[in-house]
Each structure stands twice: as structure tokens, then as C-alpha cells.
Amino acid sequence: MVVNCTLGAMSWGRLKLETVVSFKRSGAIVGADLPGRTVIGNYNVIGHHAVVGVKCQDLKYKQGDECFLHVGDHNDIREYCSIHRSVKSSDRTVIGDNNLIMGSCHIAHDCKIGNKNIFANNTLLAGHVVVEDYAHTAGAIVVHQFCHIGAHSFIGGGSVITQDVPKFMMVSGDRAELRGLNLEGLRRHGFSDIEIRGMRKAYQKIFMPNEVNSRSLDDRLAEVEKVIEISHFPAVTSMVQSIRESFQQKRRGICKFRNWAAS
């Protein structure tokens, strides 16, 4: 079924064909009889029996409140996925562009999903989760509400994420731990060998200190910023910033990491 749409509160609304074209497979439910709006962008595929833009499952939702979902362009939302609207009119659930959301994934209310992410089957995101760009999950993972998943990160299959995943990192396990940089993902997305070497040195200084009685995480982050041969890489600066931001107020900190030197 080909649909030309901005999705309203009740049904598919009509726009010019050259403006918006999306594909709604059989059995899919898009939108709901709720105050607010679901907006579907250009050239999305909504798979068989997917449920997109319906009421959230948060008990804080009050009957009659407006709630919103905005989906960007060129997303492939596969069969049996569920994507819910926001809890309140002051917020919205957002899906960016060019995401592959495989079968039976769930994106809860007020999530913010960036661009070019790949969510393998049964990736489950609780409310208010933020996923940046180019993140990749290996499937059957769950993410606690309010967690942030950094750009170019990789989450191993079956992981339980209860804290933030910094940019460029690879995590796995229950509860998930940092396992190093997402080296394969970085190479695939055009990071040069010299950039990756700089990021590896930064990672080692932050998470694999040589001292038996290593200094605090803040001290190690500050030390990386002083090392001229690695601190000039924008990716290293971005990594350090991503880690620091995870410890700001109302954030959950980062996934645990092993101190190999002390083990």
C-alpha cells in the first residue's frame, strides 16, 4: 500500500504525491484516535503489523492530553515494531532519518532517535532514551529509561543497558560493561587509521590506567586533554565530552568498565 501522508490524529491525511510517499504494509496500524499528531516523513516503509504513533504505556499519561510522534525520512520500520507517542504535549517522540528498525523492536514514549542507526530484532528502548547517530544493536537488548546511547557505538546481543554508552564504545553483558572501542564500526564509517590510533590511546588512558592506585576518572579525562598528540583529534574531544556529560545532573553515568591493571 502506498500512502501519501502527514498522519493526523485519526487517519492518513493527504498531501501532494511528489511531497511525501511512504509505504504501509498490510496489518500495520499508524496513528490513533488521540489528541495530538503523528507525522510521517518521506519514503518510509512501515512493515506488516507494525504499530506506530499510538498511545504510550506510561501511567503518567492523562486522558485527553495531546501527544506527538515525528518520524523523519527513509526509515525502514519492520514487522511487529511498536513506536509510541509522547506522554505530554510539551515533548514528543522523535525518529530521525535513514534508520533500520528490525522486526519486533519497541521504541517507547519520548525517545529521541537520531540518524542512520541499526536496531536488530527485539531491541527494546524504554521511555526517554536518547540514541545519537550510527549506533548499532545486535538484537535482544533492553535499554533502561533515560539512558543515552552515543554515536558510533555498538551494543552486543542480549545486553541490558542501565547506564549511558559513550560515543564510539562497544558494550555487552548483563549488566553491560565497556568492552573497548567499536573499531569495526569506526572503520566502516570512514575514520582514518591515525584517528583510531589516537582514540585507542585515549581509551587506554581513561579506562586502562597503568597505576595500581589510579587517579579518578575526572583526572584521567583531564590528562587526555593535555596530551597533544591525541587531544587534537575531534573524535577524542567528542569522546571525552560524551563521558563527562553522562555524569551531569539527571544523567545515569556510564556503563561499568573493568580496571585491568587492578584485576
Short mmCIF file of C-alpha atoms in Angstrom, two decimals:
data_model
loop_
_atom_site.label_atom_id
_atom_site.label_comp_id
_atom_site.label_asym_id
_atom_site.label_seq_id
_atom_site.Cartn_x
_atom_site.Cartn_y
_atom_site.Cartn_z
CA MET A 1 0.00 0.00 0.00
CA VAL A 2 1.42 3.38 -1.00
CA VAL A 3 0.38 6.25 1.23
CA ASN A 4 0.85 9.98 0.74
CA CYS A 5 0.69 11.36 4.21
CA THR A 6 1.11 13.58 7.11
CA LEU A 7 -0.53 11.34 9.68
CA GLY A 8 -3.21 13.12 11.69
CA ALA A 9 -4.78 12.12 14.96
CA MET A 10 -7.34 9.90 13.24
CA SER A 11 -6.07 8.71 9.88
CA TRP A 12 -3.76 9.26 6.94
CA GLY A 13 -4.08 12.84 5.70
CA ARG A 14 -3.41 13.71 2.07
CA LEU A 15 -0.53 15.69 0.63
CA LYS A 16 0.78 16.01 -2.89
CA LEU A 17 2.34 12.83 -4.22
CA GLU A 18 5.67 14.45 -5.02
CA THR A 19 5.92 15.77 -1.46
CA VAL A 20 5.50 12.64 0.67
CA VAL A 21 5.43 8.98 -0.26
CA SER A 22 5.51 6.27 2.40
CA PHE A 23 4.65 2.57 2.28
CA LYS A 24 2.31 1.00 4.81
CA ARG A 25 2.29 -2.81 4.71
CA SER A 26 -0.73 -4.95 5.43
CA GLY A 27 -1.81 -5.13 9.05
CA ALA A 28 0.12 -2.02 10.10
CA ILE A 29 -1.58 0.48 12.39
CA VAL A 30 -0.42 4.08 12.06
CA GLY A 31 -1.83 6.81 14.27
CA ALA A 32 -4.63 6.66 16.81
CA ASP A 33 -7.77 8.45 17.85
CA LEU A 34 -5.90 10.67 20.30
CA PRO A 35 -5.36 14.39 20.74
CA GLY A 36 -2.07 15.42 19.15
CA ARG A 37 -0.49 14.17 15.97
CA THR A 38 1.74 11.57 14.34
CA VAL A 39 3.81 12.94 11.46
CA ILE A 40 5.41 10.55 8.96
CA GLY A 41 8.07 11.94 6.61
CA ASN A 42 9.19 10.93 3.13
CA TYR A 43 9.82 7.42 1.78
CA ASN A 44 9.38 5.41 4.96
CA VAL A 45 8.38 1.74 4.99
CA ILE A 46 6.13 0.64 7.84
CA GLY A 47 6.12 -3.13 7.97
CA HIS A 48 3.44 -5.75 8.41
CA HIS A 49 1.54 -5.43 11.69
CA ALA A 50 3.77 -2.63 12.99
CA VAL A 51 2.08 -0.21 15.39
CA VAL A 52 3.30 3.37 15.00
CA GLY A 53 2.01 6.51 16.70
CA VAL A 54 -0.32 5.04 19.29
CA LYS A 55 -0.83 5.90 22.96
CA CYS A 56 2.13 5.39 25.25
CA GLN A 57 2.20 2.82 28.05
CA ASP A 58 3.20 5.32 30.76
CA LEU A 59 0.70 5.63 33.60
CA LYS A 60 1.52 9.35 33.83
CA TYR A 61 -0.39 9.90 30.60
CA LYS A 62 -3.66 11.73 31.26
CA GLN A 63 -6.64 11.06 29.05
CA GLY A 64 -7.17 13.99 26.70
CA ASP A 65 -3.58 15.28 26.73
CA GLU A 66 -2.00 15.93 23.34
CA CYS A 67 0.86 13.62 22.45
CA PHE A 68 3.19 13.56 19.46
CA LEU A 69 5.41 11.38 17.27
CA HIS A 70 7.59 12.75 14.47
CA VAL A 71 9.21 10.28 12.05
CA GLY A 72 11.73 11.59 9.53
CA ASP A 73 12.62 10.26 6.08
CA HIS A 74 13.81 6.96 4.59
CA ASN A 75 13.23 4.82 7.67
CA ASP A 76 12.62 1.07 7.36
CA ILE A 77 10.35 0.07 10.24
CA ARG A 78 9.89 -3.67 10.00
CA GLU A 79 7.15 -6.07 11.03
CA TYR A 80 5.65 -6.05 14.53
CA CYS A 81 7.54 -2.95 15.69
CA SER A 82 5.87 -0.58 18.15
CA ILE A 83 6.65 3.13 18.35
CA HIS A 84 4.67 5.21 20.84
CA ARG A 85 3.78 8.87 21.10
CA SER A 86 4.97 11.20 23.88
CA VAL A 87 3.40 11.34 27.32
CA LYS A 88 2.80 15.12 27.32
CA SER A 89 2.23 17.89 24.81
CA SER A 90 5.47 19.53 25.94
CA ASP A 91 7.52 16.67 24.48
CA ARG A 92 7.49 14.33 21.51
CA THR A 93 8.89 11.01 20.41
CA VAL A 94 11.31 11.57 17.51
CA ILE A 95 12.75 9.20 14.90
CA GLY A 96 15.31 10.78 12.58
CA ASP A 97 16.28 9.70 9.06
CA ASN A 98 17.63 6.53 7.42
CA ASN A 99 17.16 4.21 10.39
CA LEU A 100 16.70 0.45 10.06
CA ILE A 101 14.42 -0.77 12.84
CA MET A 102 14.15 -4.54 12.51
CA GLY A 103 11.27 -6.78 13.50
CA SER A 104 9.68 -6.67 16.95
CA CYS A 105 11.60 -3.62 18.18
CA HIS A 106 9.98 -1.26 20.66
CA ILE A 107 10.61 2.48 20.94
CA ALA A 108 8.76 3.91 23.93
CA HIS A 109 7.39 7.37 24.63
CA ASP A 110 9.63 10.44 24.39
CA CYS A 111 12.61 8.62 22.90
CA LYS A 112 14.90 10.66 20.66
CA ILE A 113 16.44 8.60 17.86
CA GLY A 114 18.98 10.19 15.52
CA ASN A 115 20.02 9.15 12.02
CA LYS A 116 21.40 6.01 10.35
CA ASN A 117 21.03 3.72 13.32
CA ILE A 118 20.51 -0.04 13.04
CA PHE A 119 18.35 -1.73 15.67
CA ALA A 120 18.40 -5.51 15.28
CA ASN A 121 15.38 -7.63 16.20
CA ASN A 122 13.89 -7.25 19.68
CA THR A 123 15.76 -4.08 20.57
CA LEU A 124 13.65 -2.59 23.37
CA LEU A 125 14.03 1.07 24.35
CA ALA A 126 12.25 2.34 27.46
CA GLY A 127 10.95 5.88 27.77
CA HIS A 128 13.13 8.96 27.28
CA VAL A 129 16.07 7.02 25.80
CA VAL A 130 18.34 9.05 23.52
CA VAL A 131 20.18 7.35 20.67
CA GLU A 132 22.53 9.52 18.63
CA ASP A 133 23.70 8.62 15.09
CA TYR A 134 25.23 5.44 13.59
CA ALA A 135 24.59 3.30 16.67
CA HIS A 136 24.14 -0.44 16.13
CA THR A 137 22.49 -3.04 18.35
CA ALA A 138 22.97 -6.77 17.90
CA GLY A 139 19.45 -7.66 18.98
CA ALA A 140 17.54 -8.85 22.04
CA ILE A 141 18.75 -5.91 24.10
CA VAL A 142 16.93 -3.76 26.64
CA VAL A 143 17.73 -0.14 27.50
CA HIS A 144 16.67 1.46 30.78
CA GLN A 145 14.70 4.71 30.64
CA PHE A 146 16.67 7.97 30.36
CA CYS A 147 19.84 6.25 29.10
CA HIS A 148 21.90 7.85 26.32
CA ILE A 149 23.45 5.74 23.56
CA GLY A 150 26.34 7.60 21.93
CA ALA A 151 27.10 7.93 18.24
CA HIS A 152 29.02 5.10 16.51
CA SER A 153 28.52 2.76 19.46
CA PHE A 154 27.79 -0.96 19.34
CA ILE A 155 25.67 -2.95 21.81
CA GLY A 156 26.23 -6.69 21.89
CA GLY A 157 23.32 -9.12 21.66
CA GLY A 158 21.37 -9.84 24.83
CA SER A 159 22.76 -6.83 26.70
CA VAL A 160 20.98 -4.98 29.49
CA ILE A 161 21.83 -1.27 29.39
CA THR A 162 21.20 0.56 32.66
CA GLN A 163 23.68 3.43 32.17
CA ASP A 164 24.94 5.55 29.29
CA VAL A 165 27.03 4.16 26.45
CA PRO A 166 29.61 6.83 25.48
CA LYS A 167 30.35 7.65 21.87
CA PHE A 168 32.46 5.17 19.87
CA MET A 169 32.25 2.44 22.55
CA MET A 170 31.34 -1.23 22.41
CA VAL A 171 29.40 -2.72 25.32
CA SER A 172 27.89 -6.09 26.16
CA GLY A 173 26.68 -8.17 29.07
CA ASP A 174 24.17 -8.11 31.88
CA ARG A 175 24.70 -5.50 33.25
CA ALA A 176 26.55 -4.18 30.22
CA GLU A 177 30.23 -3.30 30.55
CA LEU A 178 32.54 -1.39 28.25
CA ARG A 179 34.49 -3.79 26.03
CA GLY A 180 36.58 -1.27 24.12
CA LEU A 181 36.08 0.89 21.06
CA ASN A 182 33.72 -0.07 18.25
CA LEU A 183 36.69 -0.44 15.93
CA GLU A 184 34.91 -2.15 13.04
CA GLY A 185 32.12 0.41 13.08
CA LEU A 186 34.61 3.28 13.12
CA ARG A 187 36.46 1.89 10.11
CA ARG A 188 33.23 1.32 8.19
CA HIS A 189 32.20 4.92 8.75
CA GLY A 190 35.41 6.43 7.43
CA PHE A 191 37.53 7.12 10.49
CA SER A 192 41.19 7.04 9.48
CA ASP A 193 43.77 4.70 10.99
CA ILE A 194 45.53 7.62 12.65
CA GLU A 195 42.29 8.85 14.21
CA ILE A 196 41.50 5.37 15.52
CA ARG A 197 45.01 5.02 16.98
CA GLY A 198 44.50 8.32 18.79
CA MET A 199 41.15 7.16 20.12
CA ARG A 200 42.66 3.88 21.31
CA LYS A 201 45.38 5.72 23.21
CA ALA A 202 42.75 7.94 24.80
CA TYR A 203 40.64 4.91 25.73
CA GLN A 204 43.64 3.20 27.34
CA LYS A 205 44.50 6.26 29.40
CA ILE A 206 40.91 6.66 30.57
CA PHE A 207 39.86 3.06 31.19
CA MET A 208 43.10 1.04 31.39
CA PRO A 209 45.46 3.06 33.62
CA ASN A 210 48.85 1.54 34.42
CA GLU A 211 48.98 2.81 38.01
CA VAL A 212 47.84 0.33 40.63
CA ASN A 213 46.22 3.17 42.58
CA SER A 214 44.86 5.04 39.57
CA ARG A 215 43.52 8.55 39.80
CA SER A 216 39.87 9.48 39.49
CA LEU A 217 38.04 9.33 36.18
CA ASP A 218 37.93 13.14 36.05
CA ASP A 219 41.70 13.28 36.47
CA ARG A 220 42.21 10.79 33.66
CA LEU A 221 39.90 12.71 31.34
CA ALA A 222 41.84 15.90 32.11
CA GLU A 223 45.10 14.10 31.41
CA VAL A 224 43.89 13.00 27.97
CA GLU A 225 43.04 16.62 27.15
CA LYS A 226 46.65 17.60 27.92
CA VAL A 227 48.26 15.00 25.63
CA ILE A 228 48.88 16.99 22.46
CA GLU A 229 49.33 14.05 20.08
CA ILE A 230 45.81 12.74 20.75
CA SER A 231 43.82 15.70 22.08
CA HIS A 232 43.85 17.47 18.71
CA PHE A 233 41.60 14.78 17.19
CA PRO A 234 37.96 15.97 17.21
CA ALA A 235 36.85 12.38 17.88
CA VAL A 236 38.92 12.25 21.08
CA THR A 237 37.48 15.56 22.23
CA SER A 238 33.99 14.29 21.45
CA MET A 239 34.64 11.05 23.37
CA VAL A 240 35.80 12.93 26.47
CA GLN A 241 32.81 15.28 26.28
CA SER A 242 30.41 12.34 25.91
CA ILE A 243 31.79 10.71 29.06
CA ARG A 244 31.65 13.94 31.07
CA GLU A 245 28.08 14.71 30.02
CA SER A 246 26.95 11.32 31.31
CA PHE A 247 27.76 12.43 34.86
CA GLN A 248 25.79 15.65 34.69
CA GLN A 249 22.67 16.14 36.78
CA LYS A 250 19.80 13.78 35.93
CA ARG A 251 22.08 11.56 33.82
CA ARG A 252 22.88 7.95 34.72
CA GLY A 253 26.67 7.80 34.44
CA ILE A 254 28.40 5.39 32.07
CA CYS A 255 28.38 1.60 31.84
CA LYS A 256 30.85 -0.04 34.16
CA PHE A 257 34.36 -0.71 32.93
CA ARG A 258 36.99 -3.12 34.18
CA ASN A 259 40.23 -1.79 35.60
CA TRP A 260 42.52 -4.41 34.12
CA ALA A 261 45.56 -3.03 35.95
CA ALA A 262 43.89 -3.64 39.31
CA SER A 263 42.44 -7.07 38.46
#
